[in-house]
Short mmCIF file of C-alpha atoms in Angstrom, two decimals:
data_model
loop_
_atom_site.label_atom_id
_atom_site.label_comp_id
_atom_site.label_asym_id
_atom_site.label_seq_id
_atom_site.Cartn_x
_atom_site.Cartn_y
_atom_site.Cartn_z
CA UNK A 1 0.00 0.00 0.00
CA UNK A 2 2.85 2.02 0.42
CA UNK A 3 3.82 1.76 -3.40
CA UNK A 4 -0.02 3.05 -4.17
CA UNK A 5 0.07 6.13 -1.69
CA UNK A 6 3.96 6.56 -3.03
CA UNK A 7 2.30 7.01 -6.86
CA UNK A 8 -0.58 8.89 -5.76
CA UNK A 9 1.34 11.79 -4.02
CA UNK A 10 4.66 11.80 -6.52
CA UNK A 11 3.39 10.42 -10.12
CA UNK A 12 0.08 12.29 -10.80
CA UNK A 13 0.67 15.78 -10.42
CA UNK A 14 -2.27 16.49 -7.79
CA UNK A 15 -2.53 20.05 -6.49
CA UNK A 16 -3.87 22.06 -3.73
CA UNK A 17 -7.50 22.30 -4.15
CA UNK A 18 -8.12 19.33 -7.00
CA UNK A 19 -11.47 17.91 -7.09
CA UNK A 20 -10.44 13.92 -7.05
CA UNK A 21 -13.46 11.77 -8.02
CA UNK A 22 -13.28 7.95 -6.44
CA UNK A 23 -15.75 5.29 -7.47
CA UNK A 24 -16.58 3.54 -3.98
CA UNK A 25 -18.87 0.53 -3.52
CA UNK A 26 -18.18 0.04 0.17
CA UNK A 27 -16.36 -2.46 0.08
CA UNK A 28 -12.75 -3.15 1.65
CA UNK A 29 -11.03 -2.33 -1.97
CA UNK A 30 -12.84 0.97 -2.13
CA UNK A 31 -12.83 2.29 1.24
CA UNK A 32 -8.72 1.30 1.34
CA UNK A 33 -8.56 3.75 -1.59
CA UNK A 34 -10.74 6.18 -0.04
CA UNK A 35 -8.49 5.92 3.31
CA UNK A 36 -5.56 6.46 0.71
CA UNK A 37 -7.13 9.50 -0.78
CA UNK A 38 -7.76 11.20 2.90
CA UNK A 39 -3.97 10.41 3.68
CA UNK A 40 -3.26 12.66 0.42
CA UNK A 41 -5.93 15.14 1.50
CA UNK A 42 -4.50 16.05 4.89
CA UNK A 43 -0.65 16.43 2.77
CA UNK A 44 -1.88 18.50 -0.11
CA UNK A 45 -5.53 20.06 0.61
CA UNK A 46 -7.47 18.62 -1.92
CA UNK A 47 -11.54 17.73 -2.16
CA UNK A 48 -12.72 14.33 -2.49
CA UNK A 49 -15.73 13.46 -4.34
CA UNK A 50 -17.52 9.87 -3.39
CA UNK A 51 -19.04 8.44 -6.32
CA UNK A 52 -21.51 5.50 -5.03
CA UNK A 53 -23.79 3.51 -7.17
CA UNK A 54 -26.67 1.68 -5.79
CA UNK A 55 -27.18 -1.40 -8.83
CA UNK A 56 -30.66 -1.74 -7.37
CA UNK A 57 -30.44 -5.40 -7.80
CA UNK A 58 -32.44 -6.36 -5.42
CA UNK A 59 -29.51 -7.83 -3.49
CA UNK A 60 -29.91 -7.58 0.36
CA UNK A 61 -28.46 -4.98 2.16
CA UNK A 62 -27.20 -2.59 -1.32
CA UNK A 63 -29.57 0.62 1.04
CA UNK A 64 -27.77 -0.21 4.19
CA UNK A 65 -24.21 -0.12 2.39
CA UNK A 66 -25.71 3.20 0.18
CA UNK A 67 -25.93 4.44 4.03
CA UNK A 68 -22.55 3.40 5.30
CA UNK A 69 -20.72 5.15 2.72
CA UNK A 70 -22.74 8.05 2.80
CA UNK A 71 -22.15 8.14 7.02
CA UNK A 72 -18.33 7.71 6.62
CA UNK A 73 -18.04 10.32 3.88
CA UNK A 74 -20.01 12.81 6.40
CA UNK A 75 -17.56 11.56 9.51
CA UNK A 76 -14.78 12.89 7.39
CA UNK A 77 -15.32 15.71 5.25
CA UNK A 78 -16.18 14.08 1.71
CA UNK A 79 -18.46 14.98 -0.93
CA UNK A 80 -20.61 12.33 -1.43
CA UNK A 81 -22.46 11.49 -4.51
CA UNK A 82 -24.92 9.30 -5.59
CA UNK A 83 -27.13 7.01 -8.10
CA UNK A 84 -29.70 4.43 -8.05
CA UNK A 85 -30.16 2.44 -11.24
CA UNK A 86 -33.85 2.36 -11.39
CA UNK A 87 -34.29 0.16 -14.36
CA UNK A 88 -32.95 -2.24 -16.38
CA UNK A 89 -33.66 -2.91 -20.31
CA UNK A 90 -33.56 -5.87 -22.07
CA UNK A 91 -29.43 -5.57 -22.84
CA UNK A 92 -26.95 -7.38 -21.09
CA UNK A 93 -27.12 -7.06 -17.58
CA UNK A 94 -23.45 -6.33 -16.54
CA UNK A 95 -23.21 -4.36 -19.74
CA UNK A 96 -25.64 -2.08 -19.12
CA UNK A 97 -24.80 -1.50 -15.42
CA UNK A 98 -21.26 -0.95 -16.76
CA UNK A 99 -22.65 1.88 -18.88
CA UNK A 100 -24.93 3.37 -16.34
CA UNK A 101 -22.38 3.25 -14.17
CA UNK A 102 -19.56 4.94 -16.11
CA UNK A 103 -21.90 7.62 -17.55
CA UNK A 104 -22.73 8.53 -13.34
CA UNK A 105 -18.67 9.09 -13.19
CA UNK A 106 -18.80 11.19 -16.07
CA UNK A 107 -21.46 13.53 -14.81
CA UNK A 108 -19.84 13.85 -11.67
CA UNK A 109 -16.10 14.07 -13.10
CA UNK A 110 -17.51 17.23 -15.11
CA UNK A 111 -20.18 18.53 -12.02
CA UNK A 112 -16.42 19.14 -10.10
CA UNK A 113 -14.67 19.58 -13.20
CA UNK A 114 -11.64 16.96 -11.85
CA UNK A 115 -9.17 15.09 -13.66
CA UNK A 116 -9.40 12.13 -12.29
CA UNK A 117 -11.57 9.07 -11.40
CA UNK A 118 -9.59 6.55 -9.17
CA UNK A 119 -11.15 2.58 -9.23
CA UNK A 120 -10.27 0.35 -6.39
CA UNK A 121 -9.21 -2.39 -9.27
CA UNK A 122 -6.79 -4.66 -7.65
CA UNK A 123 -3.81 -7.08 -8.54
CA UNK A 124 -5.99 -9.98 -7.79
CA UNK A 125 -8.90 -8.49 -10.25
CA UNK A 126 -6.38 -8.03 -12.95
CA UNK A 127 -5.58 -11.75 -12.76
CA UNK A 128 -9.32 -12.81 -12.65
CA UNK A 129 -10.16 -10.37 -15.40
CA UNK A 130 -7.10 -11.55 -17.72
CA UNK A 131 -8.13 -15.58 -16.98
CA UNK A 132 -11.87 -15.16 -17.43
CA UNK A 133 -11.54 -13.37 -21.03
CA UNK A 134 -8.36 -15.97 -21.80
CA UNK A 135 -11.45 -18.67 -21.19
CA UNK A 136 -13.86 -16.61 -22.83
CA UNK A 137 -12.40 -15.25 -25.91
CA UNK A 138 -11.67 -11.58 -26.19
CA UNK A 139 -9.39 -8.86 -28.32
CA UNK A 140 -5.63 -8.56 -28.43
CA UNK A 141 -5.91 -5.91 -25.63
CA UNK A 142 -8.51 -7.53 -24.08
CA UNK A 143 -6.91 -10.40 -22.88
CA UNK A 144 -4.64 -7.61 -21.19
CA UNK A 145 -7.01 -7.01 -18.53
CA UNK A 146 -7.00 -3.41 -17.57
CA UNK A 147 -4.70 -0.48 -17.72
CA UNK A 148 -2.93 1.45 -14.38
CA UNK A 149 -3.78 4.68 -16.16
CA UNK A 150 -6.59 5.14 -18.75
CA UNK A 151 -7.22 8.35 -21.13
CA UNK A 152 -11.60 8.70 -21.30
CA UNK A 153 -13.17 11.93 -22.06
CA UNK A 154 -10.78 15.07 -20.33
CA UNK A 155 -10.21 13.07 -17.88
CA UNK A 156 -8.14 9.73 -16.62
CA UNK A 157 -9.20 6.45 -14.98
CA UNK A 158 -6.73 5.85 -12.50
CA UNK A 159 -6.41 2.31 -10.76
CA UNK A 160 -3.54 2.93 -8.30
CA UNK A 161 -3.89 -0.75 -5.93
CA UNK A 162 -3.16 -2.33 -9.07
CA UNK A 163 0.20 -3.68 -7.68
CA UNK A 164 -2.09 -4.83 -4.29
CA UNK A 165 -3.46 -8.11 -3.69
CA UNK A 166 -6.62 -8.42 -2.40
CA UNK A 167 -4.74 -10.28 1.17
CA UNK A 168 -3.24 -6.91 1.62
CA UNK A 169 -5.89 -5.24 1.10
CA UNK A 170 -7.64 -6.62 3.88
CA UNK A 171 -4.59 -6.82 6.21
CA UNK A 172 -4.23 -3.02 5.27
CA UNK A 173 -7.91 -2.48 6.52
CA UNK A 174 -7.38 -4.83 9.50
CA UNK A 175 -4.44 -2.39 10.78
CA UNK A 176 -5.95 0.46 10.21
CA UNK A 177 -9.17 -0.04 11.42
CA UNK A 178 -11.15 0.56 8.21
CA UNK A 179 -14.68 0.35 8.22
CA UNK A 180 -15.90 -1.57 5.10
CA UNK A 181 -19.21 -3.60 3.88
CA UNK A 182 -19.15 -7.17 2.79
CA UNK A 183 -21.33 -8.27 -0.32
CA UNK A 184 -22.91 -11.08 0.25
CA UNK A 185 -22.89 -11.75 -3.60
CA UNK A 186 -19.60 -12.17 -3.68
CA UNK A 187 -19.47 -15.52 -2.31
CA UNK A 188 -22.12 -17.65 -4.60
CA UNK A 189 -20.37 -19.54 -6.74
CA UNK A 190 -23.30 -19.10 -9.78
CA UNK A 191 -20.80 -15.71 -10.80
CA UNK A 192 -18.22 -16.96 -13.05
CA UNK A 193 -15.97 -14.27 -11.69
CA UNK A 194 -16.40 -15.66 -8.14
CA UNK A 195 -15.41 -19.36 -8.91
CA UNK A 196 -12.09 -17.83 -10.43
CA UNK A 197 -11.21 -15.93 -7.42
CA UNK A 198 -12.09 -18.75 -4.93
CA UNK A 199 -10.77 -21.88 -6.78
CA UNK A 200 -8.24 -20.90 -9.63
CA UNK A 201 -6.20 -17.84 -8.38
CA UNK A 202 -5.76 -19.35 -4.90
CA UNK A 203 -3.81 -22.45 -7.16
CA UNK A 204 -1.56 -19.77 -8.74
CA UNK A 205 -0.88 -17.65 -5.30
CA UNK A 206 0.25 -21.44 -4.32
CA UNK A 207 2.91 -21.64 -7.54
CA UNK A 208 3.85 -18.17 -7.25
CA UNK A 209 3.16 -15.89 -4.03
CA UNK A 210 3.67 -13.16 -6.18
CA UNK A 211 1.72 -14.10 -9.34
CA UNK A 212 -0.56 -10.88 -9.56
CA UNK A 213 3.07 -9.02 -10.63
CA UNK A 214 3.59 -11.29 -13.42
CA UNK A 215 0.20 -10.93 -14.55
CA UNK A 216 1.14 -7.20 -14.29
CA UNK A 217 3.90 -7.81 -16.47
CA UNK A 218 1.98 -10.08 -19.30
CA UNK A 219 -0.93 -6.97 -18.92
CA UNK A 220 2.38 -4.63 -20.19
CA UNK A 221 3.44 -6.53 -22.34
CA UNK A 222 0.35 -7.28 -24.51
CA UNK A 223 -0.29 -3.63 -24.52
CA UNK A 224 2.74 -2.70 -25.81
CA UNK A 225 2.28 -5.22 -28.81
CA UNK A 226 -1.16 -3.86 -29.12
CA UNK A 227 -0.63 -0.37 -29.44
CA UNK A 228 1.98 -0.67 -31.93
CA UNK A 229 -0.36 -2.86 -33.95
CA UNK A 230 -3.05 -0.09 -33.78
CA UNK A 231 -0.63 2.18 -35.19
CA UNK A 232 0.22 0.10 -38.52
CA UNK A 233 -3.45 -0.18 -38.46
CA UNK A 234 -3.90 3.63 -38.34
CA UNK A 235 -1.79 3.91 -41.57
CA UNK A 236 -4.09 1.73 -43.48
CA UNK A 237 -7.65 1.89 -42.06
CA UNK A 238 -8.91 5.24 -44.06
CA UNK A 239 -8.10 2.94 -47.23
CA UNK A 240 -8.90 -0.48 -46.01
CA UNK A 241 -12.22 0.93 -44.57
CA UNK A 242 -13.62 4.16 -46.32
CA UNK A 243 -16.69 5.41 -45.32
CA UNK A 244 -17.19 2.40 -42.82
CA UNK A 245 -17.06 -0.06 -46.11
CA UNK A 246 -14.60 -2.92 -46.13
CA UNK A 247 -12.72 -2.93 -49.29
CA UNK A 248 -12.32 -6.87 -49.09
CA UNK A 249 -9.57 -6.63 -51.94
CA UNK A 250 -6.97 -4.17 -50.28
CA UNK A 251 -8.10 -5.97 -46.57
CA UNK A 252 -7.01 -9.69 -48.01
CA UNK A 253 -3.45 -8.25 -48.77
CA UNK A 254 -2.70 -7.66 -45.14
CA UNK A 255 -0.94 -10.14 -43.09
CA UNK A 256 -3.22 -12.40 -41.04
CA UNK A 257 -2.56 -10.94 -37.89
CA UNK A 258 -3.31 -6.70 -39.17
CA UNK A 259 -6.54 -8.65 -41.12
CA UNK A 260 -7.70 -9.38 -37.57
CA UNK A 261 -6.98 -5.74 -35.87
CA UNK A 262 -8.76 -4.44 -38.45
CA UNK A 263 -12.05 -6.65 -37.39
CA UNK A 264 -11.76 -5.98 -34.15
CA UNK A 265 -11.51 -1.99 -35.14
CA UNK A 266 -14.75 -2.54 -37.00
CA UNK A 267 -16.42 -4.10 -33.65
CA UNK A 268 -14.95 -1.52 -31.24
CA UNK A 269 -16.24 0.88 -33.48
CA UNK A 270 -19.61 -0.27 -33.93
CA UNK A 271 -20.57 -1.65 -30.32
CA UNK A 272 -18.24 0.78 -28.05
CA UNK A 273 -19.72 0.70 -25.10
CA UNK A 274 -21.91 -2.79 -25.77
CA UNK A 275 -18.35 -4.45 -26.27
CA UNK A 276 -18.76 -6.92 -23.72
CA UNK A 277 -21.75 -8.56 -26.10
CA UNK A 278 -18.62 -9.46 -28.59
CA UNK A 279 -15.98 -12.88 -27.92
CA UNK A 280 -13.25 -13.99 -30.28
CA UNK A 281 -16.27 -16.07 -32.14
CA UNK A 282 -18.14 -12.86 -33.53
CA UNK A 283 -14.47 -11.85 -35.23
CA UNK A 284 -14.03 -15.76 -36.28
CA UNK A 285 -17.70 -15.13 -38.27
CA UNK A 286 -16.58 -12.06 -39.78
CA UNK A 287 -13.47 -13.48 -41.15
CA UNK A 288 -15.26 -16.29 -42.23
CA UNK A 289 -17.88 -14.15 -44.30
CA UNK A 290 -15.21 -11.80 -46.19
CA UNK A 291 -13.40 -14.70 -46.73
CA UNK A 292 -16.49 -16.59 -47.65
CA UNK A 293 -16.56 -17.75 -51.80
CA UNK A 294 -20.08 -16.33 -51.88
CA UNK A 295 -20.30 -13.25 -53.58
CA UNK A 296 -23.35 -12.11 -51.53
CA UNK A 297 -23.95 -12.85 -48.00
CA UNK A 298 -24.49 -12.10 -44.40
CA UNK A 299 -24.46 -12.96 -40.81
CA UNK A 300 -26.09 -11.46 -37.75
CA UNK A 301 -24.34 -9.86 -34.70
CA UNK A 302 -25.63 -9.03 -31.76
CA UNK A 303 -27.76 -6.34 -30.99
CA UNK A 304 -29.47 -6.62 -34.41
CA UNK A 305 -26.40 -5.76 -36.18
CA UNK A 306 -26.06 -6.97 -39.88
CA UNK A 307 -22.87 -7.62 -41.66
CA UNK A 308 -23.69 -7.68 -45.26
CA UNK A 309 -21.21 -9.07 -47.73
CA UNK A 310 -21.58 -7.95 -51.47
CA UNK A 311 -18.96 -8.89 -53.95
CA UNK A 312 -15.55 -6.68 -52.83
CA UNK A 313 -17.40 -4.99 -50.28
CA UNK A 314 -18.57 -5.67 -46.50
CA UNK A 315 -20.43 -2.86 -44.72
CA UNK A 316 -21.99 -3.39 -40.97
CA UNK A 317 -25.61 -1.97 -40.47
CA UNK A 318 -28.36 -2.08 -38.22
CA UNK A 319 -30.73 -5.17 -39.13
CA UNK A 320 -34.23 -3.50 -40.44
CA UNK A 321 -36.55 -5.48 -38.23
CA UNK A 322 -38.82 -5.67 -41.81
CA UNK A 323 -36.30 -8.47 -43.02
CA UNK A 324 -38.21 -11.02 -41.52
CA UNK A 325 -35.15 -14.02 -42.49
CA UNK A 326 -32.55 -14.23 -40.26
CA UNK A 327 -30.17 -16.80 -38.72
CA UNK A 328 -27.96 -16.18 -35.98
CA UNK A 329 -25.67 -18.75 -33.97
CA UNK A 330 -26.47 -18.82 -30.42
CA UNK A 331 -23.31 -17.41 -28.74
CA UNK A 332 -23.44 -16.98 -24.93
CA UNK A 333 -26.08 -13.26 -25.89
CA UNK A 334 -27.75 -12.49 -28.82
CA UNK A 335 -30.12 -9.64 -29.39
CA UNK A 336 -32.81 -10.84 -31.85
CA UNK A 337 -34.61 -8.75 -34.50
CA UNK A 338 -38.09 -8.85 -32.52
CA UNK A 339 -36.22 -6.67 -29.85
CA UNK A 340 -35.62 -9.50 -27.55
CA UNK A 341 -32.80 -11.73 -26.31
CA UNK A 342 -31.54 -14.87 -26.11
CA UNK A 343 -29.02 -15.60 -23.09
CA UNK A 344 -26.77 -18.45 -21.80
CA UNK A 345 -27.46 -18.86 -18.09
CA UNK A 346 -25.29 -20.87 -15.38
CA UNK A 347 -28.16 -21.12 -13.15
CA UNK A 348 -31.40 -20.63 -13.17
CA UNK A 349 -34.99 -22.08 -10.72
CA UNK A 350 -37.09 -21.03 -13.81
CA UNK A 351 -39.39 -23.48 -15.16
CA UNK A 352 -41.70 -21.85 -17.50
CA UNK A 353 -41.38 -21.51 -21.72
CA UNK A 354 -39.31 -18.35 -21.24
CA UNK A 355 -36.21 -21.12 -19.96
CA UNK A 356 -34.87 -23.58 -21.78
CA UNK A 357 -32.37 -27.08 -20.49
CA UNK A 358 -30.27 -28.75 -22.68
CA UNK A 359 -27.93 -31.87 -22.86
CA UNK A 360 -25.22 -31.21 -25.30
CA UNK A 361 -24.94 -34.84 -25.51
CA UNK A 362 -28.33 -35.11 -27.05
CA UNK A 363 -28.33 -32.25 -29.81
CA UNK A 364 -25.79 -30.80 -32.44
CA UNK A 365 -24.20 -28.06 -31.37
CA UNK A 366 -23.82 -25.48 -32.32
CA UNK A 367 -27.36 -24.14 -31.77
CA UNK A 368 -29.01 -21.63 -33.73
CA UNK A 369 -31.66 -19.39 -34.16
CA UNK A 370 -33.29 -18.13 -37.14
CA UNK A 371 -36.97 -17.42 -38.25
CA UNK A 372 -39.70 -19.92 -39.40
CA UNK A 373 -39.30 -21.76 -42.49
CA UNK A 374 -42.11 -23.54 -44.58
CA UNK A 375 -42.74 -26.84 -43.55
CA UNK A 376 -40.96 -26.57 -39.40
CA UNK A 377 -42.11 -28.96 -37.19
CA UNK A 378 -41.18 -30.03 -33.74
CA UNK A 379 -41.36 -32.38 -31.06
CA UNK A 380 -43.75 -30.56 -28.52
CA UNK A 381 -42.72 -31.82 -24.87
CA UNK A 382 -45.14 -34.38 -23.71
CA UNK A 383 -46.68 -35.01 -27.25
CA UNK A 384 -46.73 -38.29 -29.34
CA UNK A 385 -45.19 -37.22 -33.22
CA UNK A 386 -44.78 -33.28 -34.20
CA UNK A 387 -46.52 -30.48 -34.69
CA UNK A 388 -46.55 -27.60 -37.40
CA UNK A 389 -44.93 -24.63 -35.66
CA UNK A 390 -47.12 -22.43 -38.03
CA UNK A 391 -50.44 -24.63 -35.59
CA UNK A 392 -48.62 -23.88 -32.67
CA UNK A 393 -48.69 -19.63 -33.55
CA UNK A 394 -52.75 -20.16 -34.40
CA UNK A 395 -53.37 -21.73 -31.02
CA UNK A 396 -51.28 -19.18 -29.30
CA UNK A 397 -52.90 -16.31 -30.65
CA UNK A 398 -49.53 -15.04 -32.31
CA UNK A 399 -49.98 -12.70 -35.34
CA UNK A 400 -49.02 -13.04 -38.94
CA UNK A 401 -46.42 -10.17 -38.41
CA UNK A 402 -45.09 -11.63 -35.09
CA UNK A 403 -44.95 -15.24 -37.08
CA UNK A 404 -42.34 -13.85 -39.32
CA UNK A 405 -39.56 -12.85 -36.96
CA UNK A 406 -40.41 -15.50 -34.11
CA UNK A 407 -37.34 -16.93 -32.83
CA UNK A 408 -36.80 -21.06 -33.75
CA UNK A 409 -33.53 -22.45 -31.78
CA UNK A 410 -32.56 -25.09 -33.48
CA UNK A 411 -29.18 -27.44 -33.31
CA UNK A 412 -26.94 -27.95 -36.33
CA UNK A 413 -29.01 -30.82 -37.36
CA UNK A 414 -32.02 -28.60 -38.06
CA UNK A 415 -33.98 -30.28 -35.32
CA UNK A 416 -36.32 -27.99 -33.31
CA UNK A 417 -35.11 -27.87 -30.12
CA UNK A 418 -37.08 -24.78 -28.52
CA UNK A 419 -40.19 -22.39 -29.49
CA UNK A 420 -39.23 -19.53 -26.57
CA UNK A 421 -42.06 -18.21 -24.73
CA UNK A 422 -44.48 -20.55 -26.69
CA UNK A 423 -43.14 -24.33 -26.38
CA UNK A 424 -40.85 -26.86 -25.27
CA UNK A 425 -39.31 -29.51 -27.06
CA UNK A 426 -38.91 -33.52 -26.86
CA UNK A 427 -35.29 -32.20 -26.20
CA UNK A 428 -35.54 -29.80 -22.72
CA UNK A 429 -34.95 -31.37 -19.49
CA UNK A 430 -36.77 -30.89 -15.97
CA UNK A 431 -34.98 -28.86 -13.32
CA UNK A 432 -33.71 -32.23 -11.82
CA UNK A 433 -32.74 -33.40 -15.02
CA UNK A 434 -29.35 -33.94 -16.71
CA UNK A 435 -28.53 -30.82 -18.95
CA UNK A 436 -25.70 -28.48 -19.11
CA UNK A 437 -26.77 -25.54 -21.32
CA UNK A 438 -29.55 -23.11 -20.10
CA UNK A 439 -31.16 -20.79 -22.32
CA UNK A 440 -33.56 -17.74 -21.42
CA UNK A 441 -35.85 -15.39 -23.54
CA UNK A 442 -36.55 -12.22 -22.58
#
């Protein structure tokens, strides 16, 4: 922790009277920071600005650590700040939250006109971060984690305990007699970034005591190579891509690897702040499709984005929800042209049409979903031979302009394995059941 105060009062240039913004969940990360930040306070006479966000999750106890924060920034002479996300849409959960969430620290970071907004990101989230999108699939700097330092919009994201484990952390607290919350969330193992920090990184601390600095080091290091990627990509994006067009011709002359930057600078463009939506597969399909022998074709993305291929050209659009024929692999969230979604779950007590249990050893993966096709029957759960989907919409009442964008979810075999929020199939599995994919439309 010394190391963290050490780069807070020499490396940033902080001056009498700065307005110094710090996100602060309650927790023992964030309140560390905040201790940090009213060490620097009493040295140099700044202001401190408590940024708090209540997710409104539903989560025991999120007003009674709203209230703690809000207590201990009154105690001790900080401005304290606050939002409650009030509702969700139909995106990605943790995306959207993200957004919210970041936008809140914007409005503040401007309300006090500051340069900074300081995240309680530690060593031991770097290494979780870096592992989960290794598993996952991600971008070139993606798989770098996060940055010490990052430029946003006038100001910088600052993440100064990123050389602190999370043990130090709390030993930090424990000596100084911090005051903190505990999330109770943080402890179910149905949050894939929970079963990394309580089963894999406690194997590495084991190899290496000091793992979370050579994580540090590969974070660096893939930067590095990243940023001087983006520049030879700089030099030839305005005539790779005019106009947002791909000129397929001039992109298949680049080596494999600048190919690839380039479709990732194509996705970062388009989805910004919805990047979490995109894995390593959604690049794989675009590849595929420029490199694809067809001279017209396309694929869906998600949030109803289109990427059309037309002879030398491929151009990325929003998908008109009037085109009523679509396909779309099923890749851990798609948004579908009716305006809903279609979401892997790890755990779910659902039981209704709206969820959907699989066994991978029973259908063809990988799973898709597209819109009806003449002829499409399935195996309705409990029923002796098939049924016409097009009988199923008539009993249920669904229109003829409903029909035509419907989601199917189908496996690579072209069996009907799901009707969402209308029927199951011959192929979905009771709660108690053997299945390890979950599916749910919303």
């Amino acid at each position: 922790m010394e190391e963290a105060y050490s780069f807070l009062f020499n490396d940033l240039n902080i001056k009498y009277g700065d307005f110094l913004v710090v996100a602060t969940s309650g927790g023992p990360d964030s309140m560390s920071l905040l201790y940090l930040l009213l060490k620097l306070k009493k040295a140099i006479d700044i202001e401190i600005v408590c940024a708090h966000v209540n997710h409104n999750t539903g989560r025991i106890g999120q007003k009674e650590e709203q209230e703690f924060v809000e207590k201990y920034c009154r105690n001790n002479n900080i401005i304290f700040e606050t939002m409650v996300i009030e509702d969700y849409g139909d995106d990605n959960f943790h995306s959207e939250a993200h957004t919210k969430r970041y936008n809140f620290f914007k409005n503040i970071i401007k309300k006090y006109h500051a340069k900074y907004l300081f995240t309680a990101h530690h060593g031991d989230d770097l290494i979780e971060t870096i592992l989960m999108r290794i598993v996952r699939g991600s971008t070139l700097k993606g798989y770098s984690g996060f940055s010490k330092i990052v430029d946003a919009d006038n100001y910088k994201i600052v993440r100064p305990l990123i050389h602190v484990t999370k043990e130090e952390i709390l030993e930090f607290c424990k000596n100084n007699t911090i005051p903190y919350a505990i999330d109770s969330s943080n402890k179910k193992d149905v949050y894939t970034r929970n079963r990394f920090r309580k089963y894999i990184v406690p194997e590495l601390k084991k190899e290496e005591k000091n793992v979370h600095q050579k994580f540090y080091k590969f974070s660096k290091t893939l930067l590095e190579y990243n940023n001087y990627i983006d520049k030879q990509v700089e030099k030839k994006i305005n005539v790779i891509y005019p106009d947002s067009i791909l000129n397929i011709e001039k992109f298949k002359e680049e080596d494999h690897v600048i190919q690839m930057k380039i479709i990732y600078y194509i996705l970062e463009h388009i989805y910004q702040d919805d990047l979490m939506l995109i894995t390593d597969r959604h690049a794989e399909i675009l590849y595929e499709l420029i490199h694809s022998k067809k001279a017209n074709s396309l694929v869906h993305l998600p949030n109803n984005i289109q990427a059309r291929k037309t002879y030398n050209n491929l151009v990325l659009i929003e998908n008109p929800i009037s085109n009523s024929e679509y396909e779309i692999e099923l890749i851990e969230h798609v948004n579908l042209p009716n305006g809903k979604n279609i979401e892997f779950l790890e755990e779910s007590e659902e039981t209704n049409n709206y969820i959907c249990y699989l066994d991978s050893k029973e259908v063809k993966l990988p799973l898709h979903v597209r819109s009806r096709k003449d002829g499409d029957k399935m195996h309705v759960l409990g029923m002796v031979g098939r049924k016409k989907i097009n009988d199923i919409f008539i009993d249920s009442k669904v229109t003829k302009e409903e029909r035509d964008i419907w989601p199917i979810v189908v496996d690579s075999n072209e069996n009907i394995v799901w009707l969402p929020g209308l029927k199951k199939s011959k192929f979905d599995k009771t709660k108690q059941g053997k299945y390890d994919i979950i599916l749910k439309y919303y």
